[in-house]
Coordinates of C-alpha atoms in Angstrom, one line a residue:
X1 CA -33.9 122.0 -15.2
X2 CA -37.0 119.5 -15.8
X3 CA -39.8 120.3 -13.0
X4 CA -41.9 117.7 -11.2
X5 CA -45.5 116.9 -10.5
X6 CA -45.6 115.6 -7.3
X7 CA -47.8 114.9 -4.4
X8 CA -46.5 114.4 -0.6
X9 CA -48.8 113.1 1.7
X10 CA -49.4 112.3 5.6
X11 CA -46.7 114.2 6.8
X12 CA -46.5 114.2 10.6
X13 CA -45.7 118.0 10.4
X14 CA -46.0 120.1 7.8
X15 CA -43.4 122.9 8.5
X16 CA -45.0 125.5 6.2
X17 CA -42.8 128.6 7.6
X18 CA -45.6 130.5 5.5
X19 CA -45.0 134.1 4.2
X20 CA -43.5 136.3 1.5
X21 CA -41.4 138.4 3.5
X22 CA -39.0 138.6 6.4
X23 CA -40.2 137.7 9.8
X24 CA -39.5 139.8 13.0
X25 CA -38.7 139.5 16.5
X26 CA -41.6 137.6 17.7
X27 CA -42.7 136.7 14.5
X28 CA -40.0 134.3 13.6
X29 CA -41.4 131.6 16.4
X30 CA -44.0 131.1 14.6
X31 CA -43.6 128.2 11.8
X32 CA -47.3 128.0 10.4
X33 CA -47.1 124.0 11.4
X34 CA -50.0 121.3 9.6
X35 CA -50.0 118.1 11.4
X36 CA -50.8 115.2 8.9
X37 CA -50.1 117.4 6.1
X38 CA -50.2 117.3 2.2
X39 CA -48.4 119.5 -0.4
X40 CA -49.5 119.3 -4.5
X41 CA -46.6 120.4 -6.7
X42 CA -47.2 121.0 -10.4
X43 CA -44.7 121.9 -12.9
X44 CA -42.1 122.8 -10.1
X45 CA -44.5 125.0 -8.7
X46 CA -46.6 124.2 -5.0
X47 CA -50.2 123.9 -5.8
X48 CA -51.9 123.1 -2.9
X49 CA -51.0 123.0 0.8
X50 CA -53.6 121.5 4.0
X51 CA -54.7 118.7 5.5
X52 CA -54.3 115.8 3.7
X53 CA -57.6 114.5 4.2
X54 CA -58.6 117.5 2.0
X55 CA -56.1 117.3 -0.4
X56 CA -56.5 114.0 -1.6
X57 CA -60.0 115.5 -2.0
X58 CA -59.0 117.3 -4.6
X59 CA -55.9 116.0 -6.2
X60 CA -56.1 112.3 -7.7
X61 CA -53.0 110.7 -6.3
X62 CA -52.7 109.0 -10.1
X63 CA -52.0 111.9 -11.5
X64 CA -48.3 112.6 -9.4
X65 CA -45.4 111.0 -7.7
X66 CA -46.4 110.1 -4.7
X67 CA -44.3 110.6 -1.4
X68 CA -45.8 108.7 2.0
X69 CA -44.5 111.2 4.2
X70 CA -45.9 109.4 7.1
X71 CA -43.4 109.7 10.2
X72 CA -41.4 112.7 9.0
X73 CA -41.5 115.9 9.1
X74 CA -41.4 118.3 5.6
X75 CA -40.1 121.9 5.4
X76 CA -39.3 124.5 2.8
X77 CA -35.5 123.6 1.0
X78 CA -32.9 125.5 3.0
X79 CA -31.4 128.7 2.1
X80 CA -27.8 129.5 2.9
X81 CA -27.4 133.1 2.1
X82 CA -23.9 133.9 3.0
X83 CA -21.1 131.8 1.2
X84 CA -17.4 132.0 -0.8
X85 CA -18.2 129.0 -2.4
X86 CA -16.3 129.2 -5.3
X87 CA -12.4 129.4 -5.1
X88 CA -9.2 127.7 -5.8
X89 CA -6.7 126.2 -3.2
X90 CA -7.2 125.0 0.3
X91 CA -5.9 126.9 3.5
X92 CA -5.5 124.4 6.1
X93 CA -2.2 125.2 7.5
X94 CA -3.7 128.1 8.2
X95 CA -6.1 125.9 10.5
X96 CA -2.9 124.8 12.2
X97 CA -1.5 128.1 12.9
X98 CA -4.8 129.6 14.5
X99 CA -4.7 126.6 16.5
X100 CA -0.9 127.3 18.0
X101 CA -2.1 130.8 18.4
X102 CA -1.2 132.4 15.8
X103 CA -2.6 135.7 15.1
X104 CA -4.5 136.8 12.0
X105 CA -2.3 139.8 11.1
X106 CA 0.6 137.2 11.7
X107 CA -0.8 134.5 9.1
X108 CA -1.7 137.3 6.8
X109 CA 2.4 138.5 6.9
X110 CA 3.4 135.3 6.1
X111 CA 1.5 135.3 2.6
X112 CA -2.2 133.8 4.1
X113 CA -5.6 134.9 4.9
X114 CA -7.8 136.1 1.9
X115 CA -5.1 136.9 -0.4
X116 CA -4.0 133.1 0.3
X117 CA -6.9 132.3 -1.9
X118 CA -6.5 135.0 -3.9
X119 CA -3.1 133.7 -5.6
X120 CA -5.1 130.2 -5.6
X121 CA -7.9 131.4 -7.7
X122 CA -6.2 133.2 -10.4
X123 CA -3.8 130.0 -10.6
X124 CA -6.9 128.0 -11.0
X125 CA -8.8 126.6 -14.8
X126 CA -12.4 127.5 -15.2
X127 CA -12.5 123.3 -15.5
X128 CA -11.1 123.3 -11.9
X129 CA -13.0 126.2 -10.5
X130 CA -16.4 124.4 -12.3
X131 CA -15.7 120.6 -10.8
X132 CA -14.9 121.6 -7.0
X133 CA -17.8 124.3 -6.7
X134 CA -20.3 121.5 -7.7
X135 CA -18.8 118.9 -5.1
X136 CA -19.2 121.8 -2.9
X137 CA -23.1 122.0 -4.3
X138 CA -23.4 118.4 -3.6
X139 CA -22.5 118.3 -0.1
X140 CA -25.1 121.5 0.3
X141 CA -27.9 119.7 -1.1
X142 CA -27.2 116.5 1.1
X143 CA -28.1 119.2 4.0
X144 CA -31.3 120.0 2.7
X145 CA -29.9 123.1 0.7
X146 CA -31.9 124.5 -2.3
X147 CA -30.7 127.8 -3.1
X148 CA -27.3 129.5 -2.1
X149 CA -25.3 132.6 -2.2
X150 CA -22.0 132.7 -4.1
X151 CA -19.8 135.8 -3.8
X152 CA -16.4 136.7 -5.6
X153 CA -14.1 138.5 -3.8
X154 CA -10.7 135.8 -4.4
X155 CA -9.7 137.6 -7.5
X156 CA -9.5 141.8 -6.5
X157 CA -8.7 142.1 -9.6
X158 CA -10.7 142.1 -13.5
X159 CA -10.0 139.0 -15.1
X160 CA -10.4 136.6 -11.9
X161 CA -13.5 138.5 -10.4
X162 CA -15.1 138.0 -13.9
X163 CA -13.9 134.2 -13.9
X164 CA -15.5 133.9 -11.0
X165 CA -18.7 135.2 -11.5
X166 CA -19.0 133.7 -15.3
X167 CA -17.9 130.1 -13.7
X168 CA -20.8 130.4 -10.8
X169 CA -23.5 130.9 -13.9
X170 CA -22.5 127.9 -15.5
X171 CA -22.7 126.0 -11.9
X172 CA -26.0 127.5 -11.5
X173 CA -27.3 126.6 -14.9
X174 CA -26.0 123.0 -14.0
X175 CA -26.8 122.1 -10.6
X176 CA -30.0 122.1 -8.9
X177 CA -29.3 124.3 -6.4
X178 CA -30.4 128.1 -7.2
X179 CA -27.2 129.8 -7.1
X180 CA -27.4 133.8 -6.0
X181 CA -24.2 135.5 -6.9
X182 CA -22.8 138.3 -5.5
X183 CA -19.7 140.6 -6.7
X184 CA -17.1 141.1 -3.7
X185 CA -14.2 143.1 -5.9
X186 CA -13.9 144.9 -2.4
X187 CA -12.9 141.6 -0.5
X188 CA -9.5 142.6 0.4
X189 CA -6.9 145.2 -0.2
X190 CA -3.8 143.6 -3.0
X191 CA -0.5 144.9 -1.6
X192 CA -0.5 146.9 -5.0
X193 CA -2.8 148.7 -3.3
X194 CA -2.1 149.3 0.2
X195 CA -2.4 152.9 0.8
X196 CA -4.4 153.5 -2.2
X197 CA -7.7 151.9 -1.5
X198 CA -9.8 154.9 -2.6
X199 CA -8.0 154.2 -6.1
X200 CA -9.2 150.4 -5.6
X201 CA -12.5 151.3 -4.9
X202 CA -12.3 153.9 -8.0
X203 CA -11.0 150.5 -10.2
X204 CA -14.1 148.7 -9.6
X205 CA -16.7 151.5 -10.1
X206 CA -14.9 152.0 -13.3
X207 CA -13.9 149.1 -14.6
X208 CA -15.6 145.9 -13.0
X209 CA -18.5 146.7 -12.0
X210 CA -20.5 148.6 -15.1
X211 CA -19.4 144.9 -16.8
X212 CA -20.8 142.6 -14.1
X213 CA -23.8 144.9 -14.0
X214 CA -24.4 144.6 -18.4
X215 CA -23.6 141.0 -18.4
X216 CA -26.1 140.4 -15.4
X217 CA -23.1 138.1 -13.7
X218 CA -24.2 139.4 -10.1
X219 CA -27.4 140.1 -8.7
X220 CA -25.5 142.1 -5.3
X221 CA -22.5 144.1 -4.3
X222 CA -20.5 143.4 -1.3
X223 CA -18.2 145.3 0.2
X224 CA -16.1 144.2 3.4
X225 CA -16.8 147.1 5.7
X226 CA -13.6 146.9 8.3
X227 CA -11.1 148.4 10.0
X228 CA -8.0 148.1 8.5
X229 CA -10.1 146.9 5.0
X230 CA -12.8 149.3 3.7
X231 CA -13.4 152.5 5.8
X232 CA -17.3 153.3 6.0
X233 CA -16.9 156.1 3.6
X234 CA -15.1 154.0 0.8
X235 CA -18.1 150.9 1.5
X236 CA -20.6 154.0 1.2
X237 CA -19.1 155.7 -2.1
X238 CA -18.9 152.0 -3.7
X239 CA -22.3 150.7 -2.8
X240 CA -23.9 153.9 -3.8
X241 CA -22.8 153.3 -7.3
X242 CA -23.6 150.1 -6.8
X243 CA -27.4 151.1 -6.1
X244 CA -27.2 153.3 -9.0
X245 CA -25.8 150.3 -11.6
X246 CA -29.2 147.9 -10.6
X247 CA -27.3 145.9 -8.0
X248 CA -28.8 145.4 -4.8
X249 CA -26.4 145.6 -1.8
X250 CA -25.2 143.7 1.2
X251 CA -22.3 143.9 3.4
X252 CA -19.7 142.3 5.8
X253 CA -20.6 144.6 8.6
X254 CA -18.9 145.3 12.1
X255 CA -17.0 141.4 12.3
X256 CA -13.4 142.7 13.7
X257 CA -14.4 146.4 15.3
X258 CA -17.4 148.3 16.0
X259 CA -17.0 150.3 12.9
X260 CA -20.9 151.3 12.2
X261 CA -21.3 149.0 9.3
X262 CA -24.7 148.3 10.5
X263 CA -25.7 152.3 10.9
X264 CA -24.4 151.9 7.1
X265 CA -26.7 149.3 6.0
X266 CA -29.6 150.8 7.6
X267 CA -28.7 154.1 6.0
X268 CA -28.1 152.3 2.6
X269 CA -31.3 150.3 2.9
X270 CA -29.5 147.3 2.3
X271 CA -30.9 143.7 1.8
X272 CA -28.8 142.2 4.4
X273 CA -25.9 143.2 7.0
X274 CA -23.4 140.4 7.5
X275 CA -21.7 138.9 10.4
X276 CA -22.2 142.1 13.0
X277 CA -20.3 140.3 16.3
X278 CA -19.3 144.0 17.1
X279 CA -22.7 145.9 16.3
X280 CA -23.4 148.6 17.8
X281 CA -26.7 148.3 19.6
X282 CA -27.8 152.0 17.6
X283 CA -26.7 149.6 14.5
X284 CA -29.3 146.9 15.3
X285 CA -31.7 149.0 16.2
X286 CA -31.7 151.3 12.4
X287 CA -31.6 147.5 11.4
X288 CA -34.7 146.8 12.7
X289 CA -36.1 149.7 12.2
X290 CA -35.2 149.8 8.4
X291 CA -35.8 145.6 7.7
X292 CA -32.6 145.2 7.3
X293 CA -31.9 142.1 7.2
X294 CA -29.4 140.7 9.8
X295 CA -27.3 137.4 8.5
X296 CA -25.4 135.8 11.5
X297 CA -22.6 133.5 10.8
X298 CA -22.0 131.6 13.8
X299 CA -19.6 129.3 12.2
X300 CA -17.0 131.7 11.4
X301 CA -17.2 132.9 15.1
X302 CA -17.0 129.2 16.5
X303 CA -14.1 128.6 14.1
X304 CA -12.3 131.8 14.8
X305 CA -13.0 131.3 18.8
X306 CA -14.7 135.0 19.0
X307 CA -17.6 135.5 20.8
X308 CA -21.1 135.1 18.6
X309 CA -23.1 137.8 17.2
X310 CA -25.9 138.8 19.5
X311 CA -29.1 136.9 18.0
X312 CA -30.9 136.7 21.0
X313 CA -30.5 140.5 21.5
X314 CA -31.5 140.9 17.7
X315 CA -34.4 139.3 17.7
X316 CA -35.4 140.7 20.9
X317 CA -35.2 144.1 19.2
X318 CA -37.3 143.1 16.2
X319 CA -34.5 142.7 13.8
X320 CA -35.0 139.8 11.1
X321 CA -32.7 137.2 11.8
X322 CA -31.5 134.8 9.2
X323 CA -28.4 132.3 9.9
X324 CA -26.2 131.1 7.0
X325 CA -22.5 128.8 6.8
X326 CA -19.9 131.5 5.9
X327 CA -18.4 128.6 3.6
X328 CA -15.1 129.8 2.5
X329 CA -11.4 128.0 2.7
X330 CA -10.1 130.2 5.3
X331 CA -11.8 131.2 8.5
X332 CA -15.5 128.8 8.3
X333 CA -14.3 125.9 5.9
X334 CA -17.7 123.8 6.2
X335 CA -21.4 123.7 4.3
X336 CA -22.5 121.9 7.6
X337 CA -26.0 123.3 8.1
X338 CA -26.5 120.9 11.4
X339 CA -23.5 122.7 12.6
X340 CA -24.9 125.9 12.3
X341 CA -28.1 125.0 13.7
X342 CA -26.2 123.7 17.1
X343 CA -24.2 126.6 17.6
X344 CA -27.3 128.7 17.0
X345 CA -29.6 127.0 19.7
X346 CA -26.8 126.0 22.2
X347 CA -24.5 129.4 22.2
X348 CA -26.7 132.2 20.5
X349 CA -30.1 131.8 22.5
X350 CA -31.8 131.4 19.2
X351 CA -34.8 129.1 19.7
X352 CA -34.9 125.9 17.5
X353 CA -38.5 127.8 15.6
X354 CA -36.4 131.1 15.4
X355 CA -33.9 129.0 13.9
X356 CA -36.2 127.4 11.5
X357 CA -37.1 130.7 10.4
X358 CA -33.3 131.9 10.3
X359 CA -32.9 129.1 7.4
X360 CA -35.8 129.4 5.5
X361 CA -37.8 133.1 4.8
X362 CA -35.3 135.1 6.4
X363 CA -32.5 133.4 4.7
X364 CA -34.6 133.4 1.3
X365 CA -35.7 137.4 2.0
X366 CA -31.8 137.9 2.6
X367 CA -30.7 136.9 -1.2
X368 CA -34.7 139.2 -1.9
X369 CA -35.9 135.5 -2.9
X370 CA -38.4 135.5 -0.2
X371 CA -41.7 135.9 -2.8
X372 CA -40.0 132.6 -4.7
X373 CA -39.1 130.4 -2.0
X374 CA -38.0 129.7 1.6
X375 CA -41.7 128.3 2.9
X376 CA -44.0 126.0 1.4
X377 CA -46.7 128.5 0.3
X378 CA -48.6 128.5 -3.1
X379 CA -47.6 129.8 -6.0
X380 CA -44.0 129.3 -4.7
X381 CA -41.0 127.0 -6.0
X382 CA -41.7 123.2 -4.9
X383 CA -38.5 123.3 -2.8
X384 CA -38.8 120.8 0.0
X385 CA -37.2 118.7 2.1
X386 CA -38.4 115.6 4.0
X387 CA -36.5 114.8 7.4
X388 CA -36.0 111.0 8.7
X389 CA -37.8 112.2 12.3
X390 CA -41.3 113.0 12.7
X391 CA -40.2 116.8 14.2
X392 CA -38.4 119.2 13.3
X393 CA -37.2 119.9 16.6
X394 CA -34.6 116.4 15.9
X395 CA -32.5 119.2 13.9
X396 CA -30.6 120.6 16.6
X397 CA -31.3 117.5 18.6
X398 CA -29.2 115.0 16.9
X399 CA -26.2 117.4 16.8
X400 CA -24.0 117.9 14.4
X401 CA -25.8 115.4 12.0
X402 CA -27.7 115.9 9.0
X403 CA -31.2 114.5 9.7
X404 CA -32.6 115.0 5.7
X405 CA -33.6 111.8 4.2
X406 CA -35.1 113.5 0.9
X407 CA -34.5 116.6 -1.0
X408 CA -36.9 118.0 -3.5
X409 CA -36.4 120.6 -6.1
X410 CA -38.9 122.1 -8.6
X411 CA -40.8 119.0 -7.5
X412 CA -38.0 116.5 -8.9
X413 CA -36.4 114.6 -5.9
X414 CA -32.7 115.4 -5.9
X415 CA -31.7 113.6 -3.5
X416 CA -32.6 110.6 -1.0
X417 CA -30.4 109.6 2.1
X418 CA -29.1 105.2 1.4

């Protein structure tokens, strides 16, 4: 990807959301704001960040593109660290049949749920797979999305795991978003294998994973930790390896039951504990006390009518917080980052800062990112966005609506609002 030389100046905030790691409790209210701002990129990379006064100091304005950011507010690119995005098929009957009340072990009799998508995805072409994961890009970036997780996890198989993966390296190579991937063999149980799941788990040690691992297809392992899915011994054998193989390790932690998928992460000293409506409040304390950090996905919950994850509480016990979509056909279908910020600040008692934070660092130290991007520091990715408002607090504010007028990658504008 070509990188930029560019110079944005007079911003009415500059919402710097400095740092190289995660921020805690407290921590994440604080956004490192620069009123009347100014931010040098060279060569994709931030330069320089102040005052613009004292910028324009030292920087020739000839010598870059030059963005008049005057009446807007600019803040580090987005990070959405918890997605399916790439799969085949469309579930939204399904949608209908929640809606009547239908239960999920009823939809999931009837041939839906994951392995809905499953069937879909094998069925699908590399070609097909390719062109609906970059719409799907598209629409991110129009929400001020610059780098993304991508998990597996529709194939629970060999051949459609490593489809997967080897499709989401081409769409990384060829979008501008930064694309994370993460292997979830361990998605979902294949009837083949009901009853046998320690034999499923055994199948990917063996056979998946030391290939995703050689070929460098996946950064993480997943696992989803449930009742009913994977028991916290299986998620505990499988990520183990997993460590041991060079992956780093995340996982779909206490969504359905209070299981101690947290307890697991913090024992595991994993990146990132997903979901966790049902943790345990021993869970989110090892969290905290480990850096764990905890990705909410108020989405799914809103979509699925359960009650949200406790974010308020998590913070309050100095956990890192970091929010993310939960794209994925079945139970969140939507990239809608304004979304999640309403549901965060108006159901979750995450302040509209804390939320900041949840989307930028935290969701950039979730995918282990956070010394590359996810605030405007130097010596970081020039990964910006520009909002039509002079605040960031119009996020939230105008709800439900995408307030990005520009977004800016490697210091190449990507994309501009008409």
């Amino acid at each position: 990807m070509k990188k930029g030389n560019l110079l944005i100046k007079n911003a009415a905030e500059l919402v710097t959301c400095s740092g190289f790691e995660a921020k805690k409790g407290k921590a994440m209210s604080d956004l490192h704001m620069i009123f009347d701002g100014a931010v040098v990129v060279e060569e994709g990379m931030i330069k320089a960040v102040g005052k613009t006064e004292e910028i324009l100091g030292q920087y020739p304005e000839e010598n870059y593109e030059v963005i008049d950011a005057s009446g807007k507010a600019v803040l580090p690119g987005f990070v959405d660290s918890h997605t399916h995005f790439l799969f085949g098929g469309y579930r939204a009957e399904e949608f209908s049949w929640r809606l009547r009340g239908d239960s999920y072990m009823e939809i999931m009799e009837r041939g839906g749920g994951i392995l809905s998508s499953v069937k879909a995805t094998k069925a699908a072409t590399r070609e097909e797979l390719f062109t609906s994961a970059m719409k799907r890009l598209d629409s991110m970036l129009s929400f001020g999305v610059t780098t993304v997780e991508g998990k597996s996890g529709y194939g629970l198989d060999y051949a459609t795991e490593i489809k997967q993966l080897e499709v989401m390296k081409e769409v990384n190579a060829a979008h501008p978003i930064d694309v994370v991937s993460t292997f979830l063999g361990a998605h979902a149980v294949p009837k083949e294998y009901k009853g046998k799941e320690d034999d499923l788990i055994d199948f990917f040690i063996e056979k998946v994973m030391p290939e995703v691992a050689e070929r460098r297809l996946a950064e993480f392992c997943d696992i989803f930790c449930e009742k009913n899915v994977f028991s916290i011994e299986q998620s505990r054998r499988l990520l183990t390896k997993a460590k041991e193989m060079g992956f780093k390790i995340k996982l779909h932690a206490d969504e359905i039951v209070s299981l101690g998928g947290a307890e697991l992460a913090a024992e595991l000293g994993a990146i990132s504990a997903d979901h966790l409506l049902q943790a345990s409040d021993k869970g989110i304390e090892d969290m905290a006390k480990t850096g764990v950090i905890a990705t909410l996905l108020p989405g799914t919950a809103f979509s699925l009518k359960e009650k949200f994850a406790r974010g308020r509480y998590m913070i309050d016990q100095n956990c890192a917080v970091a929010l993310a979509t939960d794209l994925n056909p079945g139970s969140c279908f939507t990239e809608s980052i304004p979304l999640i910020f309403a549901l965060a600040t108006l159901y979750m008692g995450i302040t509209t800062e804390e939320a900041i934070t949840a989307l930028t660092i935290n969701g950039a130290a979730a995918v282990d990112k956070a010394d590359k991007v996810g605030s405007i520091d130097v010596g970081k990715q020039g990964d910006l966005i520009l909002l039509e408002f002079p605040s960031y607090k119009y996020i939230p504010y105008h709800i439900g609506v995408s307030t990005v007028e520009k977004v800016i990658k490697d210091g190449i504008v990507v994309f501009h609002k008409i």
